[in-house]
Amino acid sequence: MVRIRVLVVDDHRIFAESLAAALAAEPDVDVSAAGSGPAALRSLERAAAEGRRYDVLLVDADLGGNAPGVRPAVPVQEVGEDGLVDGISLVAGVRSGQPHVRTVVLAEKDDPRRAALALQAGASGWVAKDCSLSRLLTVIRGVLRDETHLPPALLTGVLRELTAARKHRTESERLVESLTPREREVLRCMVAGLGRKAVAERLFLSPHTVRTHMQNVLGKLGVHSTLAAVALARRAGVGPVDLGSAGRIGVEESSSA
């Protein structure tokens, strides 16, 4: 019998342990529980190192107290700052680090916007916490067959959210394409969190020239701050410059600055 390894991640211990116990009663399910994002990441890493990877992650949508409008999603790589990882960020981190693991988000209520964010982050399903055990098992087994599971009542709203997100991304991509190669490189430095002096040193430019490039970037993107420019860049799929290759691009392009 092929066994399914499941990790329940919820900071409400009673719920997590109760759900784990219910799932463990199934003859083909092995289940463990974690009470936080960092604990879940440690469990995943330990299991992978021991050659007994998890198959499915059940993640609380409100993990870490991340209620809508209260606490923004934090990238998994920033966990060390406050010891918290919200549910959507955990999904994204697991998708990036262990793509074979299927994730299902468990939610107190249906929310098309957050469900769409979960799918974009890499989740394979969104399930109400008050669903039946048989329904949850159907979803668990379904996502292992590469199925995507959403409550029927959420489908229209989620499709609308995904369409809107794609529209925003397309507009962001168009704006980024209006930048010169040098301005795009400056933007990538901004996404990496480099300040004006650091960008100048990296690209072998004067701080004044970098300031001009940054002002041009903000103007062409139609934003008024570095934070807004970085947010737009991320929507367009622009990643940070590779800090491990500092200086290389500056040497090659210094004559065109």
Short mmCIF file of N, CA and C in Angstrom, two decimals, residues 30-148:
data_model
loop_
_atom_site.label_atom_id
_atom_site.label_comp_id
_atom_site.label_asym_id
_atom_site.label_seq_id
_atom_site.Cartn_x
_atom_site.Cartn_y
_atom_site.Cartn_z
N ASP A 30 -0.05 8.79 6.73
CA ASP A 30 0.84 9.09 7.86
C ASP A 30 0.80 10.60 8.03
N VAL A 31 0.59 11.08 9.23
CA VAL A 31 0.39 12.51 9.42
C VAL A 31 1.15 13.04 10.63
N SER A 32 1.65 14.26 10.49
CA SER A 32 2.30 14.98 11.58
C SER A 32 1.71 16.38 11.63
N ALA A 33 2.00 17.12 12.70
CA ALA A 33 1.47 18.47 12.84
C ALA A 33 2.59 19.43 13.22
N ALA A 34 2.48 20.66 12.74
CA ALA A 34 3.42 21.73 13.08
C ALA A 34 2.62 22.96 13.48
N GLY A 35 3.10 23.71 14.46
CA GLY A 35 2.34 24.83 14.99
C GLY A 35 2.72 26.18 14.45
N SER A 36 3.64 26.23 13.47
CA SER A 36 4.05 27.52 12.91
C SER A 36 4.73 27.30 11.57
N GLY A 37 4.90 28.38 10.81
CA GLY A 37 5.60 28.29 9.55
C GLY A 37 7.03 27.80 9.69
N PRO A 38 7.83 28.42 10.58
CA PRO A 38 9.21 27.95 10.76
C PRO A 38 9.29 26.48 11.18
N ALA A 39 8.35 26.06 12.06
CA ALA A 39 8.34 24.65 12.48
C ALA A 39 8.04 23.74 11.29
N ALA A 40 7.14 24.18 10.42
CA ALA A 40 6.80 23.40 9.23
C ALA A 40 8.01 23.29 8.30
N LEU A 41 8.72 24.39 8.10
CA LEU A 41 9.90 24.37 7.24
C LEU A 41 10.98 23.44 7.79
N ARG A 42 11.15 23.45 9.12
CA ARG A 42 12.13 22.55 9.73
C ARG A 42 11.71 21.09 9.53
N SER A 43 10.42 20.81 9.69
CA SER A 43 9.92 19.44 9.51
C SER A 43 10.13 18.98 8.07
N LEU A 44 9.86 19.85 7.13
CA LEU A 44 10.04 19.51 5.71
C LEU A 44 11.50 19.23 5.39
N GLU A 45 12.38 20.08 5.90
CA GLU A 45 13.81 19.91 5.64
C GLU A 45 14.34 18.63 6.28
N ARG A 46 13.89 18.38 7.51
CA ARG A 46 14.35 17.17 8.21
C ARG A 46 13.86 15.91 7.50
N ALA A 47 12.59 15.92 7.08
CA ALA A 47 12.04 14.76 6.39
C ALA A 47 12.76 14.51 5.07
N ALA A 48 13.07 15.60 4.35
CA ALA A 48 13.78 15.46 3.07
C ALA A 48 15.17 14.88 3.29
N ALA A 49 15.84 15.36 4.35
CA ALA A 49 17.20 14.88 4.63
C ALA A 49 17.19 13.41 5.01
N GLU A 50 16.10 12.94 5.63
CA GLU A 50 16.00 11.55 6.06
C GLU A 50 15.40 10.65 4.99
N GLY A 51 15.09 11.23 3.81
CA GLY A 51 14.56 10.44 2.71
C GLY A 51 13.12 10.02 2.87
N ARG A 52 12.35 10.76 3.64
CA ARG A 52 10.93 10.45 3.83
C ARG A 52 10.10 11.73 3.65
N ARG A 53 10.16 12.25 2.46
CA ARG A 53 9.53 13.53 2.15
C ARG A 53 8.02 13.48 2.37
N TYR A 54 7.47 14.65 2.71
CA TYR A 54 6.02 14.78 2.81
C TYR A 54 5.43 14.90 1.41
N ASP A 55 4.20 14.44 1.27
CA ASP A 55 3.51 14.52 -0.01
C ASP A 55 2.57 15.72 -0.08
N VAL A 56 1.89 15.98 1.04
CA VAL A 56 0.88 17.05 1.07
C VAL A 56 1.03 17.89 2.32
N LEU A 57 0.92 19.20 2.15
CA LEU A 57 0.96 20.16 3.25
C LEU A 57 -0.42 20.78 3.37
N LEU A 58 -1.04 20.69 4.55
CA LEU A 58 -2.31 21.36 4.82
C LEU A 58 -2.00 22.60 5.65
N VAL A 59 -2.21 23.78 5.07
CA VAL A 59 -1.76 25.04 5.67
C VAL A 59 -2.93 25.93 6.06
N ASP A 60 -2.91 26.40 7.29
CA ASP A 60 -3.92 27.36 7.76
C ASP A 60 -3.77 28.68 7.01
N ALA A 61 -4.84 29.17 6.41
CA ALA A 61 -4.79 30.44 5.68
C ALA A 61 -4.40 31.59 6.58
N ASP A 62 -4.76 31.51 7.86
CA ASP A 62 -4.47 32.59 8.81
C ASP A 62 -3.28 32.28 9.70
N LEU A 63 -2.38 31.45 9.22
CA LEU A 63 -1.19 31.10 9.98
C LEU A 63 -0.43 32.34 10.41
N GLY A 64 -0.03 32.38 11.66
CA GLY A 64 0.72 33.53 12.16
C GLY A 64 -0.14 34.74 12.43
N GLY A 65 -1.46 34.57 12.47
CA GLY A 65 -2.34 35.69 12.74
C GLY A 65 -2.45 36.64 11.59
N ASN A 66 -2.23 36.18 10.35
CA ASN A 66 -2.24 37.05 9.18
C ASN A 66 -3.66 37.29 8.68
N ALA A 67 -4.39 38.12 9.37
CA ALA A 67 -5.72 38.48 8.91
C ALA A 67 -5.63 39.54 7.82
N PRO A 68 -6.54 39.53 6.85
CA PRO A 68 -6.47 40.49 5.75
C PRO A 68 -6.41 41.93 6.26
N GLY A 69 -5.45 42.69 5.77
CA GLY A 69 -5.35 44.10 6.13
C GLY A 69 -4.62 44.37 7.42
N VAL A 70 -4.19 43.29 8.12
CA VAL A 70 -3.53 43.48 9.41
C VAL A 70 -2.03 43.29 9.29
N ARG A 71 -1.63 42.21 8.65
CA ARG A 71 -0.21 41.90 8.57
C ARG A 71 0.11 41.40 7.17
N PRO A 72 0.99 42.11 6.46
CA PRO A 72 1.27 41.70 5.09
C PRO A 72 2.04 40.40 5.02
N ALA A 73 1.95 39.76 3.85
CA ALA A 73 2.69 38.53 3.66
C ALA A 73 4.18 38.81 3.72
N VAL A 74 4.91 37.92 4.37
CA VAL A 74 6.37 38.08 4.46
C VAL A 74 7.03 36.94 3.72
N PRO A 75 8.03 37.24 2.88
CA PRO A 75 8.73 36.17 2.18
C PRO A 75 9.34 35.19 3.16
N VAL A 76 9.38 33.92 2.80
CA VAL A 76 9.90 32.90 3.70
C VAL A 76 11.34 33.18 4.08
N GLN A 77 12.13 33.76 3.17
CA GLN A 77 13.53 34.00 3.49
C GLN A 77 13.71 35.05 4.59
N GLU A 78 12.65 35.76 4.97
CA GLU A 78 12.75 36.76 6.02
C GLU A 78 12.24 36.26 7.36
N VAL A 79 12.08 34.96 7.51
CA VAL A 79 11.50 34.39 8.71
C VAL A 79 12.19 34.83 9.98
N GLY A 80 13.51 34.96 9.94
CA GLY A 80 14.27 35.21 11.16
C GLY A 80 13.90 36.47 11.89
N GLU A 81 13.24 37.44 11.25
CA GLU A 81 13.00 38.72 11.88
C GLU A 81 12.00 38.63 13.03
N ASP A 82 10.87 37.92 12.83
CA ASP A 82 9.89 37.88 13.89
C ASP A 82 9.39 36.46 14.19
N GLY A 83 10.00 35.47 13.52
CA GLY A 83 9.64 34.11 13.79
C GLY A 83 8.30 33.70 13.22
N LEU A 84 7.69 34.52 12.39
CA LEU A 84 6.38 34.22 11.84
C LEU A 84 6.45 34.07 10.32
N VAL A 85 5.62 33.19 9.82
CA VAL A 85 5.45 33.06 8.38
C VAL A 85 3.97 32.90 8.14
N ASP A 86 3.38 33.74 7.30
CA ASP A 86 1.95 33.59 7.05
C ASP A 86 1.71 32.45 6.08
N GLY A 87 0.44 32.03 5.99
CA GLY A 87 0.10 30.85 5.21
C GLY A 87 0.47 30.95 3.74
N ILE A 88 0.14 32.06 3.10
CA ILE A 88 0.40 32.21 1.67
C ILE A 88 1.90 32.21 1.39
N SER A 89 2.66 32.89 2.24
CA SER A 89 4.11 32.92 2.05
C SER A 89 4.72 31.53 2.24
N LEU A 90 4.17 30.76 3.19
CA LEU A 90 4.66 29.40 3.39
C LEU A 90 4.41 28.57 2.14
N VAL A 91 3.24 28.73 1.54
CA VAL A 91 2.92 28.00 0.31
C VAL A 91 3.96 28.33 -0.77
N ALA A 92 4.26 29.63 -0.93
CA ALA A 92 5.22 30.06 -1.96
C ALA A 92 6.61 29.50 -1.68
N GLY A 93 7.01 29.52 -0.41
CA GLY A 93 8.33 29.02 -0.06
C GLY A 93 8.47 27.53 -0.30
N VAL A 94 7.43 26.78 0.03
CA VAL A 94 7.47 25.34 -0.19
C VAL A 94 7.46 25.03 -1.68
N ARG A 95 6.66 25.79 -2.42
CA ARG A 95 6.61 25.58 -3.88
C ARG A 95 7.98 25.80 -4.50
N SER A 96 8.71 26.79 -3.98
CA SER A 96 10.04 27.10 -4.52
C SER A 96 11.08 26.09 -4.07
N GLY A 97 11.04 25.71 -2.78
CA GLY A 97 12.08 24.84 -2.24
C GLY A 97 11.83 23.36 -2.43
N GLN A 98 10.56 22.93 -2.36
CA GLN A 98 10.22 21.51 -2.51
C GLN A 98 8.99 21.39 -3.42
N PRO A 99 9.16 21.61 -4.71
CA PRO A 99 8.03 21.66 -5.64
C PRO A 99 7.22 20.38 -5.75
N HIS A 100 7.77 19.26 -5.29
CA HIS A 100 7.03 18.00 -5.33
C HIS A 100 5.92 17.96 -4.28
N VAL A 101 6.01 18.80 -3.24
CA VAL A 101 5.01 18.80 -2.17
C VAL A 101 3.77 19.57 -2.64
N ARG A 102 2.61 18.95 -2.53
CA ARG A 102 1.36 19.62 -2.88
C ARG A 102 0.82 20.32 -1.64
N THR A 103 0.35 21.55 -1.79
CA THR A 103 -0.17 22.30 -0.65
C THR A 103 -1.65 22.58 -0.83
N VAL A 104 -2.37 22.46 0.27
CA VAL A 104 -3.80 22.77 0.32
C VAL A 104 -4.02 23.76 1.46
N VAL A 105 -4.70 24.85 1.17
CA VAL A 105 -4.95 25.88 2.18
C VAL A 105 -6.28 25.62 2.86
N LEU A 106 -6.27 25.65 4.20
CA LEU A 106 -7.47 25.46 4.99
C LEU A 106 -7.94 26.82 5.49
N ALA A 107 -9.16 27.20 5.20
CA ALA A 107 -9.63 28.55 5.51
C ALA A 107 -10.91 28.54 6.34
N GLU A 108 -11.02 29.55 7.21
CA GLU A 108 -12.23 29.72 8.02
C GLU A 108 -13.42 30.12 7.14
N LYS A 109 -13.14 30.91 6.10
CA LYS A 109 -14.22 31.37 5.23
C LYS A 109 -13.70 31.50 3.81
N ASP A 110 -14.62 31.46 2.87
CA ASP A 110 -14.24 31.61 1.46
C ASP A 110 -13.88 33.06 1.17
N ASP A 111 -12.78 33.25 0.47
CA ASP A 111 -12.29 34.58 0.14
C ASP A 111 -11.64 34.50 -1.24
N PRO A 112 -12.33 34.94 -2.29
CA PRO A 112 -11.79 34.81 -3.65
C PRO A 112 -10.42 35.43 -3.83
N ARG A 113 -10.20 36.61 -3.22
CA ARG A 113 -8.90 37.28 -3.40
C ARG A 113 -7.77 36.46 -2.80
N ARG A 114 -7.96 35.99 -1.59
CA ARG A 114 -6.90 35.22 -0.94
C ARG A 114 -6.75 33.83 -1.57
N ALA A 115 -7.85 33.27 -2.04
CA ALA A 115 -7.76 31.98 -2.72
C ALA A 115 -6.94 32.13 -4.01
N ALA A 116 -7.17 33.24 -4.72
CA ALA A 116 -6.40 33.50 -5.94
C ALA A 116 -4.92 33.67 -5.61
N LEU A 117 -4.62 34.39 -4.52
CA LEU A 117 -3.23 34.56 -4.10
C LEU A 117 -2.60 33.22 -3.77
N ALA A 118 -3.37 32.35 -3.12
CA ALA A 118 -2.86 31.03 -2.76
C ALA A 118 -2.52 30.23 -4.02
N LEU A 119 -3.41 30.26 -5.01
CA LEU A 119 -3.15 29.54 -6.25
C LEU A 119 -1.93 30.10 -6.97
N GLN A 120 -1.81 31.44 -6.99
CA GLN A 120 -0.65 32.07 -7.62
C GLN A 120 0.64 31.69 -6.90
N ALA A 121 0.55 31.49 -5.58
CA ALA A 121 1.73 31.11 -4.79
C ALA A 121 2.12 29.66 -5.00
N GLY A 122 1.19 28.86 -5.56
CA GLY A 122 1.51 27.46 -5.82
C GLY A 122 0.62 26.44 -5.15
N ALA A 123 -0.44 26.90 -4.45
CA ALA A 123 -1.35 25.96 -3.80
C ALA A 123 -2.13 25.16 -4.83
N SER A 124 -2.48 23.94 -4.46
CA SER A 124 -3.28 23.08 -5.35
C SER A 124 -4.74 23.03 -4.92
N GLY A 125 -5.04 23.63 -3.77
CA GLY A 125 -6.43 23.58 -3.32
C GLY A 125 -6.72 24.58 -2.21
N TRP A 126 -7.99 24.90 -2.06
CA TRP A 126 -8.50 25.80 -1.02
C TRP A 126 -9.74 25.12 -0.44
N VAL A 127 -9.71 24.80 0.84
CA VAL A 127 -10.77 24.01 1.45
C VAL A 127 -11.24 24.69 2.74
N ALA A 128 -12.55 24.68 2.97
CA ALA A 128 -13.10 25.24 4.21
C ALA A 128 -12.73 24.34 5.38
N LYS A 129 -12.42 24.95 6.52
CA LYS A 129 -12.05 24.17 7.70
C LYS A 129 -13.21 23.33 8.22
N ASP A 130 -14.43 23.75 7.91
CA ASP A 130 -15.57 22.99 8.42
C ASP A 130 -16.07 21.95 7.41
N CYS A 131 -15.28 21.63 6.39
CA CYS A 131 -15.68 20.60 5.43
C CYS A 131 -15.60 19.23 6.11
N SER A 132 -16.21 18.24 5.50
CA SER A 132 -16.17 16.88 6.06
C SER A 132 -14.81 16.26 5.85
N LEU A 133 -14.50 15.26 6.68
CA LEU A 133 -13.23 14.56 6.55
C LEU A 133 -13.14 13.86 5.20
N SER A 134 -14.25 13.30 4.74
CA SER A 134 -14.25 12.62 3.45
C SER A 134 -13.93 13.59 2.32
N ARG A 135 -14.46 14.82 2.42
CA ARG A 135 -14.16 15.83 1.41
C ARG A 135 -12.67 16.18 1.43
N LEU A 136 -12.11 16.35 2.61
CA LEU A 136 -10.70 16.70 2.72
C LEU A 136 -9.82 15.58 2.16
N LEU A 137 -10.18 14.34 2.43
CA LEU A 137 -9.41 13.21 1.90
C LEU A 137 -9.50 13.15 0.38
N THR A 138 -10.67 13.50 -0.15
CA THR A 138 -10.82 13.55 -1.61
C THR A 138 -9.88 14.58 -2.21
N VAL A 139 -9.78 15.73 -1.55
CA VAL A 139 -8.89 16.79 -2.03
C VAL A 139 -7.43 16.34 -1.92
N ILE A 140 -7.05 15.76 -0.80
CA ILE A 140 -5.68 15.31 -0.61
C ILE A 140 -5.27 14.32 -1.70
N ARG A 141 -6.12 13.36 -1.96
CA ARG A 141 -5.80 12.37 -2.98
C ARG A 141 -5.86 12.99 -4.38
N GLY A 142 -6.75 13.97 -4.56
CA GLY A 142 -6.88 14.62 -5.86
C GLY A 142 -5.66 15.45 -6.23
N VAL A 143 -5.13 16.22 -5.27
CA VAL A 143 -3.98 17.08 -5.59
C VAL A 143 -2.75 16.24 -5.92
N LEU A 144 -2.69 15.01 -5.38
CA LEU A 144 -1.57 14.12 -5.71
C LEU A 144 -1.68 13.61 -7.14
N ARG A 145 -2.86 13.78 -7.74
CA ARG A 145 -3.05 13.45 -9.16
C ARG A 145 -2.96 14.73 -10.01
N ASP A 146 -2.39 15.78 -9.43
CA ASP A 146 -2.22 17.08 -10.09
C ASP A 146 -3.54 17.78 -10.37
N GLU A 147 -4.56 17.49 -9.58
CA GLU A 147 -5.83 18.20 -9.70
C GLU A 147 -5.79 19.47 -8.86
N THR A 148 -6.58 20.46 -9.25
CA THR A 148 -6.73 21.69 -8.46
C THR A 148 -8.15 21.70 -7.90
#
